[in-house]
Amino acid sequence: MSTAKKDSYTAKLRTKSIIIFIVCVLLTLICLVPIYILIINATRSHVDIIGSVSFIPGDQLVRNVKELMTNSLYKFDALVGFKNSAIIAIGATVLSIFFSCLTAYGLVVYDFKLRGAAFTFILAVMMVPMQVTSVGFLQFMIKLGLNDSFIPLIVPAIQAPAIVFFIRQYLKSSFPLDIVEAARIDGCGEFRTFLTIAIPMMKPAIAVQSIFAFVQNWNNFYMPSMILTSRKFNQLTMPMMISALKSNDKIADYGVIYAGIALSILPVIVIYLVLSRFIIEGVALGGVKE
Amino acid sequence: MNKLKKTLALVATLAISATAFVGCGDSSSSSSSSSSSESSAESSSADSSSADSSDASSDESSDSGEFTYSGSLKTGGDKMTVLTWTPDDLDVMLPMWEKAAGVDKSQVNVVNFSVGGGEASANYDQYFLGGKDLDMFMVEADWALKYINDNEATAPLTDLGFKEEDFAGQYAYTMEIGKSTDGVIKGVSWQAAPGGWCYRTDLADTYLGVKSPEDMQAKVSDWDKFQATAKEVYDASGKKTALTTTLGGIWQAFAANRTQAWVVDGALAIDDSCSQFIKLSKNMMDNGYVTKLNQWTDEWKAAGQTDDTMGYFVSTWGFGVSILETAAGGEGGKTYGKWNVCQGPTPYYWGGTWMCVSPKTDNADLAASFINYMTVDEASMKEYALAKPDYVNNMNVMQSIVDEGSNKNALLGGQDQFAVLHESAKAINLNGLITPYDATIKQAFMDAVNDYCNGKTDSEEACIDAFKNKVAESVTDITVD
Amino acid sequence: MASAAQRNIRSISYAKYGYIFILPFFLVYFFFQLWPLINTFILSFYGNGAKADDFVGLDNFNALLFGDGMGRTGKAIHETFVQTLINTLIVWIGNFVPQILISLLLAAWFTDAKLKIRGKGFFKVVMYMPNIITAASVAALYLSLFAESKYGPINHMLLDWGVIKEPIQFVTGVAQSRGMIMFIQCWMWFGNTMIMLMSGIMGLNPSLFEAANIDGASSGQIFRKITLPLLRPILIYTMVTSMIGGLQMFDIPYLYIKGTQRNQFTKTVAVFIYEHFREKMPKPNYGFSAAASVVLFIITIILGSICMAYNRDEDEARKKKERKAMKKKLKEQAKNNLGGIGI
C-alpha cells in the first residue's frame, strides 16, 4: 500500500475526528447549560433567581444549604433522605438486576415448552400502563398491612420486565451458547455456570441496567409517595423531600429548592461514574469470548 | 490503574452503605426508645390533665388552656394524629396550644403531605384507605364539602361538645363553608382570608395622581370603574402598564359576584356573572389592561419588580413570600415599601384552611381543646394572631388588633393591611354558594376563559361551550346541557 | 471419553432449569401485580364519580372510542381522548426519531476504536447527565428558562437581539409546546439510549471488527454491514421500550404547564388517565380512567407485536426446525432402544 494513500486515509480520519469532536462539544453544551444553570441557581438568592438567569455563581450557597438543613419549615434532612433513597434504590437495583439476569438467562439458554409463552407474557406485562394499576396495588398492599413499609418498594423489583427483555436481547446478540455446553462437560453445575461464567460475560449489560435501574429508583417519586401513606419523617425519600420543598407555595424559596435538587443529584453522579467504568471495561471483556 | 479505580469504587460504595446503616441504626433506635417513653408520658399526662380540668369552670373563654371536654366522641387514644398538606401554620399553632394546654408534644403526630392544596385530597383518600390512626385533618374551601358532606369522614362539632354560639365571633362566610349541605357544622377555621387589591403607590401617583388608599379605592370601587381606571393607567403609561397582573386574580374577586352556586339541582348552572366575567376578561386582555401572565408561574411574581403591572389581588396569606413580598423583590427589593392595599371592586375571600374531626377519633378531648384554643378562645386567638402573624377568624379579636394599630407593614410602606381587610371580611357574603365540585369546575372555567382571551376559541359561545365540555368530562355526577 | 460425557449431557433434559430460573419473576409478578392488573380491567366496566359501584358494561369504552351515550359527557370525553392519542403520537415520534439517530451515531463513534476522540469519557458522562435529574426538576428548570412572557430568559434574550418582536409562547403555543416537550424528552433520554446501544455494540464479538479492519473495510461499511445487523436485538429492544415509554409518556407533559392551566395540545393519554383517576373532585372517574388504560394497553400490544415480528429472525426459525428434527430423532432413537431392549 502506498504511503500517500495511507496518509490521506489518516488525514480523513483526523478530519472526521475533528468534526465528531465539534458535534460532541455542541451536544455537551446543550446538555450542560441547563444543568449548569440549575447548579448556579443553588448559589443564588430567591429574588435573583426569579428575576433573571445568570451564568455567574452567586454567594448564597452556604446560606441556601444551611437554610435547607436547619430551618424547620423545610422539613428537609439530607441524611434521612439519602439513607431512605439509598436503601430503596440499592435494594431494588440489586434485586431487579440479579433476578432479571436469572430470568433472561433461563429464557435464552434453556429450551423448554413454555419458553415462548413466558417471554411473550413478560413483554405483555411491560406494556401495562402503571397509572391505573397503582390504585389496585396500593389497595392490595394496604390489605397486607404493607403500607408505610419499604417492602412494596423493593421486593416487586424482582420482576422488572424491561430489564429482562434487555438482557435477553443482549444475550441473544452476544452470548455463545457453546460455552454453557463446555461448562457442563467440565462438570460445572447449572447455577455455577450462571454465576461464574454467564454473569461476568454480561457485565456491560449489567452495568448499564444497574445505572438505569438505580437512577429510576432513586428518582421514583410516585410509588413511595403512594405507599408511604403516613409520611413518617424518617421514611421520607429524597424526591419526596424535594417535592415538598417545591409544592409549598407559602414558603417557596428557589435558592433553597435548587440547593436541594443539586444535593439530590450528587450521589447519582457518583454511582454513575463508578459504574460507567464497567461499561468501558466491557470492550476488553469481549476478547475473552473466543 | 484499573485496580485503583476498582478499590475506589468499592470504598465509595462501602462508604455510602456504611453511612446508610449508621443513619438507619441511629434513627430507628432513637425513635423507638423515644416513642416508648412518649407513650407512657402521654398516658399519665392525659390522665392528669383531664383530672385537673374536670372541675374547672365551664366558662370557656376565660383563660387560654382551661378547657373542659364535654363531647361524646372517644378519648384516651395513643396520639392525636393531624393530617395537613401545609405544615407552616401548625408549626406555630401546635406548640402554642401544647404549652397552654399542658399537652406534651409527643402526644401529637402531624402527618404532613407537603403537596399543593389540590393534591392533598387524593393523599387523604389514600391515608383513609390505609386505616391508620386519625383524629383531625385540614381541608380547603374548594373541596371541603367533599368531606363535610360525608358522615364517615367528619363528625359534627356538637359531638365534641361545641355549640353554634361558641363560634359567634367568627366571620360569617367561614362558618358557612364549614357547614354540610344540610346545615351541620363539621368544619371550623382559625383564619379568615379576606382579600384586597394591592397596587404600586409610585405608579398610582404618576399615572393617576392618586395619593392614598382611599382615593385609589374610589377609582376601583366597582368593575366598571376598575376597567376605566385600567384604561387611564394604560394610556397614561404609554401603553406599558397593566392595571393588574392576572385574570386568575381578577376571578378570585369577581367570583364573589356570583348569584348562583355552580351546581343547582344536580345540573351545571352558568349565571350572568360568568358571561360578565368573560366580557370583562376579553376587554382587559385585548386592551392590555391585564398582563398575559398566569398565576403560580415564576414570572407572575417577578412582574412586581417591573413597571409592566400596577397591582395584584392578594388575600391575607399573600402578603408574605407567597405573593406580594416576592413580587416586591423581598426585603430591600426594588419595589419593597412601594405598595398599598385597598378593598378593590368587591369584598372577597381567597383560600383558607378548615379543621375537621374524624368520627373515628380516639383523642376527641385533645382535638376539642385545640379547636377551642384556635377558634373559640379569643385571648389565645389574639396571642396567635400576633405571634404568627395571621388573620384570625374572630371579628372582635381582629377589631381590637386594628384598633391598637400595632401592625405597620413595611412592605406596604407602613400601612396596616388588617385595617383594610377587616372591613372586607365583614362584608363577604357567601350565600351558600359552594358545592363539592367547585375545585374542578373553577379550574375548567378559568382554562376556558384563558383560552378565549388568548385567541384559542373565538367567541363567547365557543368559550362557554368549551367550559361545559370540560365540566361534562370531569364531573360525571352532574348533568351539563 | 469426551464424547461419552457429551452424549451423557445431551441426554439430560435441562428444561427444568429453565423453569427454575424464570420462576422467581413469575411468582413475584403474580403476587404483587396480578390483582392490580385484573382490577384495572374490572374497573373499566364500572361507573364514574359517585356511581363508581355501578356496573355499566361497555359504556365507558363506547364513550371514549365513539362518543356514544352519556350525552355531552360522552362527546366531550371522546374528543379529549382522541386529542390525547394524537398528541401522544406526535410528541413520541417527534422525540424518538431524532433521539435514536443521534444516539446511534454517537454510540458508533464512541465505540469505533479507530477514531481518536479527545475527551470521549467526559462526553459520555455529560451526555447521560440530563437523565439523572428528576423529571419534576427538569420541568421546573425548563419552565423558568422558557417562560413565555417577555421576562422569560430565552424570550428576553431573543427580544434583546431583535430576533423576534413578540415573545414566543413556549408553553401554550400548539407547535411550540409540542416542540419543547419533544426537545426535553430527547434531551433527557438520548444519553440513556446512547449508553444502551454502546453496551450492545461492546457486547459484539470484537474479532469480527478486527477481521473487517484487516480486510480494509471503512468505518461506515463496518457499521452498516456488521454492527447494525448484529445489533438488531438491542435495536428492537430500544424500539419496543421507547414505544412503550412514548405511549405512556407522563412526567414532562404533566409538569410542563403554565401555572395551573393544562395545555390540551400536549396532554398525553397517560396524563388523561392520571387526571381522571386522581384529580377529579369530589370523586375520581375510575371507569374512564381504567377504560382508557385498557385501550392504551391494547394499542401498545398491537404496536409492540409489530415491532417484535422483526425480532423473530431466521435464526430463531431455523432453531425451531432443528429442535423438531432433534425431537423426532430422539424419539426414533428411544424407540429403537426400547425395541432393542424388547428383543
PDB file of C-alpha atoms in Angstrom, chain A residues 149-289:
ATOM      1  CA  SER A 149     -43.185  -0.195  54.598  1.00  0.00           C
ATOM      2  CA  PHE A 150     -40.300  -0.327  52.142  1.00  0.00           C
ATOM      3  CA  ILE A 151     -41.139  -3.896  51.119  1.00  0.00           C
ATOM      4  CA  PRO A 152     -43.598  -2.968  48.335  1.00  0.00           C
ATOM      5  CA  LEU A 153     -40.984  -0.565  47.012  1.00  0.00           C
ATOM      6  CA  ILE A 154     -38.140  -3.076  46.933  1.00  0.00           C
ATOM      7  CA  VAL A 155     -39.381  -6.650  46.549  1.00  0.00           C
ATOM      8  CA  PRO A 156     -41.514  -6.177  43.408  1.00  0.00           C
ATOM      9  CA  ALA A 157     -38.293  -5.069  41.715  1.00  0.00           C
ATOM     10  CA  ILE A 158     -37.631  -8.790  41.267  1.00  0.00           C
ATOM     11  CA  GLN A 159     -39.979  -8.629  38.325  1.00  0.00           C
ATOM     12  CA  ALA A 160     -38.530  -5.992  36.016  1.00  0.00           C
ATOM     13  CA  PRO A 161     -39.746  -6.947  32.546  1.00  0.00           C
ATOM     14  CA  ALA A 162     -37.857  -4.229  30.704  1.00  0.00           C
ATOM     15  CA  ILE A 163     -34.548  -5.325  32.220  1.00  0.00           C
ATOM     16  CA  VAL A 164     -35.254  -8.981  31.485  1.00  0.00           C
ATOM     17  CA  PHE A 165     -36.038  -8.006  27.927  1.00  0.00           C
ATOM     18  CA  PHE A 166     -32.821  -6.026  27.553  1.00  0.00           C
ATOM     19  CA  ILE A 167     -30.606  -8.731  28.992  1.00  0.00           C
ATOM     20  CA  ARG A 168     -32.306 -11.355  26.907  1.00  0.00           C
ATOM     21  CA  GLN A 169     -31.681  -9.311  23.789  1.00  0.00           C
ATOM     22  CA  TYR A 170     -28.118  -8.739  24.890  1.00  0.00           C
ATOM     23  CA  LEU A 171     -27.522 -12.443  25.439  1.00  0.00           C
ATOM     24  CA  LYS A 172     -29.098 -13.149  22.058  1.00  0.00           C
ATOM     25  CA  SER A 173     -26.683 -10.858  20.296  1.00  0.00           C
ATOM     26  CA  SER A 174     -23.515 -11.734  22.173  1.00  0.00           C
ATOM     27  CA  PHE A 175     -23.668 -14.858  24.315  1.00  0.00           C
ATOM     28  CA  PRO A 176     -22.305 -18.031  22.746  1.00  0.00           C
ATOM     29  CA  LEU A 177     -24.372 -20.969  23.951  1.00  0.00           C
ATOM     30  CA  ASP A 178     -21.495 -23.396  23.347  1.00  0.00           C
ATOM     31  CA  ILE A 179     -19.842 -22.019  26.429  1.00  0.00           C
ATOM     32  CA  VAL A 180     -22.639 -23.464  28.581  1.00  0.00           C
ATOM     33  CA  GLU A 181     -22.202 -26.834  26.979  1.00  0.00           C
ATOM     34  CA  ALA A 182     -18.455 -26.641  27.513  1.00  0.00           C
ATOM     35  CA  ALA A 183     -19.039 -25.856  31.173  1.00  0.00           C
ATOM     36  CA  ARG A 184     -21.333 -28.851  31.518  1.00  0.00           C
ATOM     37  CA  ILE A 185     -18.675 -31.101  30.059  1.00  0.00           C
ATOM     38  CA  ASP A 186     -16.304 -29.719  32.658  1.00  0.00           C
ATOM     39  CA  GLY A 187     -18.838 -30.800  35.240  1.00  0.00           C
ATOM     40  CA  CYS A 188     -19.974 -27.348  36.197  1.00  0.00           C
ATOM     41  CA  GLY A 189     -23.463 -27.138  37.737  1.00  0.00           C
ATOM     42  CA  GLU A 190     -26.117 -25.011  36.116  1.00  0.00           C
ATOM     43  CA  PHE A 191     -26.227 -22.326  38.785  1.00  0.00           C
ATOM     44  CA  ARG A 192     -22.479 -22.211  38.990  1.00  0.00           C
ATOM     45  CA  THR A 193     -22.274 -21.756  35.257  1.00  0.00           C
ATOM     46  CA  PHE A 194     -24.700 -18.905  35.551  1.00  0.00           C
ATOM     47  CA  LEU A 195     -22.897 -17.250  38.421  1.00  0.00           C
ATOM     48  CA  THR A 196     -19.293 -17.758  37.401  1.00  0.00           C
ATOM     49  CA  ILE A 197     -19.429 -17.753  33.621  1.00  0.00           C
ATOM     50  CA  ALA A 198     -22.562 -16.020  32.405  1.00  0.00           C
ATOM     51  CA  ILE A 199     -22.703 -13.154  34.908  1.00  0.00           C
ATOM     52  CA  PRO A 200     -19.155 -11.950  34.193  1.00  0.00           C
ATOM     53  CA  MET A 201     -19.901 -12.045  30.490  1.00  0.00           C
ATOM     54  CA  MET A 202     -22.971  -9.906  30.963  1.00  0.00           C
ATOM     55  CA  LYS A 203     -21.030  -7.196  32.752  1.00  0.00           C
ATOM     56  CA  PRO A 204     -21.607  -4.378  30.251  1.00  0.00           C
ATOM     57  CA  ALA A 205     -25.323  -5.076  30.172  1.00  0.00           C
ATOM     58  CA  ILE A 206     -25.464  -5.358  33.938  1.00  0.00           C
ATOM     59  CA  ALA A 207     -23.574  -2.115  34.421  1.00  0.00           C
ATOM     60  CA  VAL A 208     -25.862  -0.268  32.047  1.00  0.00           C
ATOM     61  CA  GLN A 209     -29.040  -1.617  33.523  1.00  0.00           C
ATOM     62  CA  SER A 210     -27.784  -1.063  37.060  1.00  0.00           C
ATOM     63  CA  ILE A 211     -27.230   2.576  36.298  1.00  0.00           C
ATOM     64  CA  PHE A 212     -30.649   2.912  34.750  1.00  0.00           C
ATOM     65  CA  ALA A 213     -32.389   0.991  37.489  1.00  0.00           C
ATOM     66  CA  PHE A 214     -30.610   2.931  40.191  1.00  0.00           C
ATOM     67  CA  VAL A 215     -31.445   6.278  38.644  1.00  0.00           C
ATOM     68  CA  GLN A 216     -35.034   5.279  38.129  1.00  0.00           C
ATOM     69  CA  ASN A 217     -35.468   4.072  41.683  1.00  0.00           C
ATOM     70  CA  TRP A 218     -33.582   6.979  43.150  1.00  0.00           C
ATOM     71  CA  ASN A 219     -35.813   9.434  41.337  1.00  0.00           C
ATOM     72  CA  ASN A 220     -39.000   7.490  41.866  1.00  0.00           C
ATOM     73  CA  PHE A 221     -41.481   9.792  43.491  1.00  0.00           C
ATOM     74  CA  TYR A 222     -44.807   8.319  42.562  1.00  0.00           C
ATOM     75  CA  MET A 223     -44.664   4.911  44.205  1.00  0.00           C
ATOM     76  CA  PRO A 224     -43.078   5.925  47.530  1.00  0.00           C
ATOM     77  CA  SER A 225     -45.491   8.814  47.928  1.00  0.00           C
ATOM     78  CA  MET A 226     -48.310   6.374  47.400  1.00  0.00           C
ATOM     79  CA  ILE A 227     -47.135   3.514  49.596  1.00  0.00           C
ATOM     80  CA  LEU A 228     -45.752   5.599  52.458  1.00  0.00           C
ATOM     81  CA  THR A 229     -49.206   6.878  53.336  1.00  0.00           C
ATOM     82  CA  SER A 230     -48.326   8.097  56.814  1.00  0.00           C
ATOM     83  CA  ARG A 231     -45.416  10.273  55.723  1.00  0.00           C
ATOM     84  CA  LYS A 232     -43.281   9.344  58.710  1.00  0.00           C
ATOM     85  CA  PHE A 233     -40.380  11.709  58.654  1.00  0.00           C
ATOM     86  CA  ASN A 234     -37.735   9.020  58.976  1.00  0.00           C
ATOM     87  CA  GLN A 235     -39.194   7.239  55.942  1.00  0.00           C
ATOM     88  CA  LEU A 236     -39.155  10.140  53.511  1.00  0.00           C
ATOM     89  CA  THR A 237     -37.105   9.705  50.361  1.00  0.00           C
ATOM     90  CA  MET A 238     -35.079  12.374  48.611  1.00  0.00           C
ATOM     91  CA  PRO A 239     -37.594  13.089  45.832  1.00  0.00           C
ATOM     92  CA  MET A 240     -40.382  13.332  48.410  1.00  0.00           C
ATOM     93  CA  MET A 241     -38.405  15.940  50.320  1.00  0.00           C
ATOM     94  CA  ILE A 242     -37.621  17.860  47.158  1.00  0.00           C
ATOM     95  CA  SER A 243     -41.195  17.820  46.027  1.00  0.00           C
ATOM     96  CA  ALA A 244     -42.255  19.000  49.472  1.00  0.00           C
ATOM     97  CA  LEU A 245     -39.902  21.949  49.079  1.00  0.00           C
ATOM     98  CA  LYS A 246     -41.450  22.829  45.776  1.00  0.00           C
ATOM     99  CA  SER A 247     -45.113  22.381  46.399  1.00  0.00           C
ATOM    100  CA  ASN A 248     -45.445  24.545  49.459  1.00  0.00           C
ATOM    101  CA  ASP A 249     -46.023  27.931  47.895  1.00  0.00           C
ATOM    102  CA  LYS A 250     -46.193  29.570  51.283  1.00  0.00           C
ATOM    103  CA  ILE A 251     -42.539  29.018  51.962  1.00  0.00           C
ATOM    104  CA  ALA A 252     -41.190  28.945  48.428  1.00  0.00           C
ATOM    105  CA  ASP A 253     -37.543  29.881  48.252  1.00  0.00           C
ATOM    106  CA  TYR A 254     -35.995  28.919  44.951  1.00  0.00           C
ATOM    107  CA  GLY A 255     -32.452  29.232  46.189  1.00  0.00           C
ATOM    108  CA  VAL A 256     -33.180  26.577  48.792  1.00  0.00           C
ATOM    109  CA  ILE A 257     -35.108  24.416  46.324  1.00  0.00           C
ATOM    110  CA  TYR A 258     -32.267  24.411  43.819  1.00  0.00           C
ATOM    111  CA  ALA A 259     -29.784  23.653  46.584  1.00  0.00           C
ATOM    112  CA  GLY A 260     -31.926  20.636  47.429  1.00  0.00           C
ATOM    113  CA  ILE A 261     -32.078  19.486  43.815  1.00  0.00           C
ATOM    114  CA  ALA A 262     -28.338  19.892  43.393  1.00  0.00           C
ATOM    115  CA  LEU A 263     -27.773  17.901  46.551  1.00  0.00           C
ATOM    116  CA  SER A 264     -30.059  15.118  45.397  1.00  0.00           C
ATOM    117  CA  ILE A 265     -28.277  14.510  42.093  1.00  0.00           C
ATOM    118  CA  LEU A 266     -24.797  14.308  43.601  1.00  0.00           C
ATOM    119  CA  PRO A 267     -24.932  10.663  44.738  1.00  0.00           C
ATOM    120  CA  VAL A 268     -26.338   9.601  41.402  1.00  0.00           C
ATOM    121  CA  ILE A 269     -23.421  11.196  39.600  1.00  0.00           C
ATOM    122  CA  VAL A 270     -21.007   9.350  41.880  1.00  0.00           C
ATOM    123  CA  ILE A 271     -22.704   5.996  41.274  1.00  0.00           C
ATOM    124  CA  TYR A 272     -22.771   6.688  37.572  1.00  0.00           C
ATOM    125  CA  LEU A 273     -19.081   7.498  37.453  1.00  0.00           C
ATOM    126  CA  VAL A 274     -18.294   4.334  39.371  1.00  0.00           C
ATOM    127  CA  LEU A 275     -20.408   2.077  37.198  1.00  0.00           C
ATOM    128  CA  SER A 276     -19.528   3.637  33.871  1.00  0.00           C
ATOM    129  CA  ARG A 277     -16.036   2.157  34.346  1.00  0.00           C
ATOM    130  CA  PHE A 278     -17.571  -1.260  33.844  1.00  0.00           C
ATOM    131  CA  ILE A 279     -19.075  -0.240  30.551  1.00  0.00           C
ATOM    132  CA  ILE A 280     -15.658   0.741  29.321  1.00  0.00           C
ATOM    133  CA  GLU A 281     -14.158  -2.474  30.630  1.00  0.00           C
ATOM    134  CA  GLY A 282     -16.733  -4.276  28.575  1.00  0.00           C
ATOM    135  CA  VAL A 283     -14.548  -3.769  25.496  1.00  0.00           C
ATOM    136  CA  ALA A 284     -11.680  -5.703  26.964  1.00  0.00           C
ATOM    137  CA  LEU A 285     -14.084  -8.352  28.094  1.00  0.00           C
ATOM    138  CA  GLY A 286     -15.318  -9.174  24.640  1.00  0.00           C
ATOM    139  CA  GLY A 287     -11.948 -10.667  23.805  1.00  0.00           C
ATOM    140  CA  VAL A 288     -12.361 -13.465  26.318  1.00  0.00           C
ATOM    141  CA  LYS A 289     -15.120 -14.968  24.311  1.00  0.00           C
TER     142      LYS A 289
END
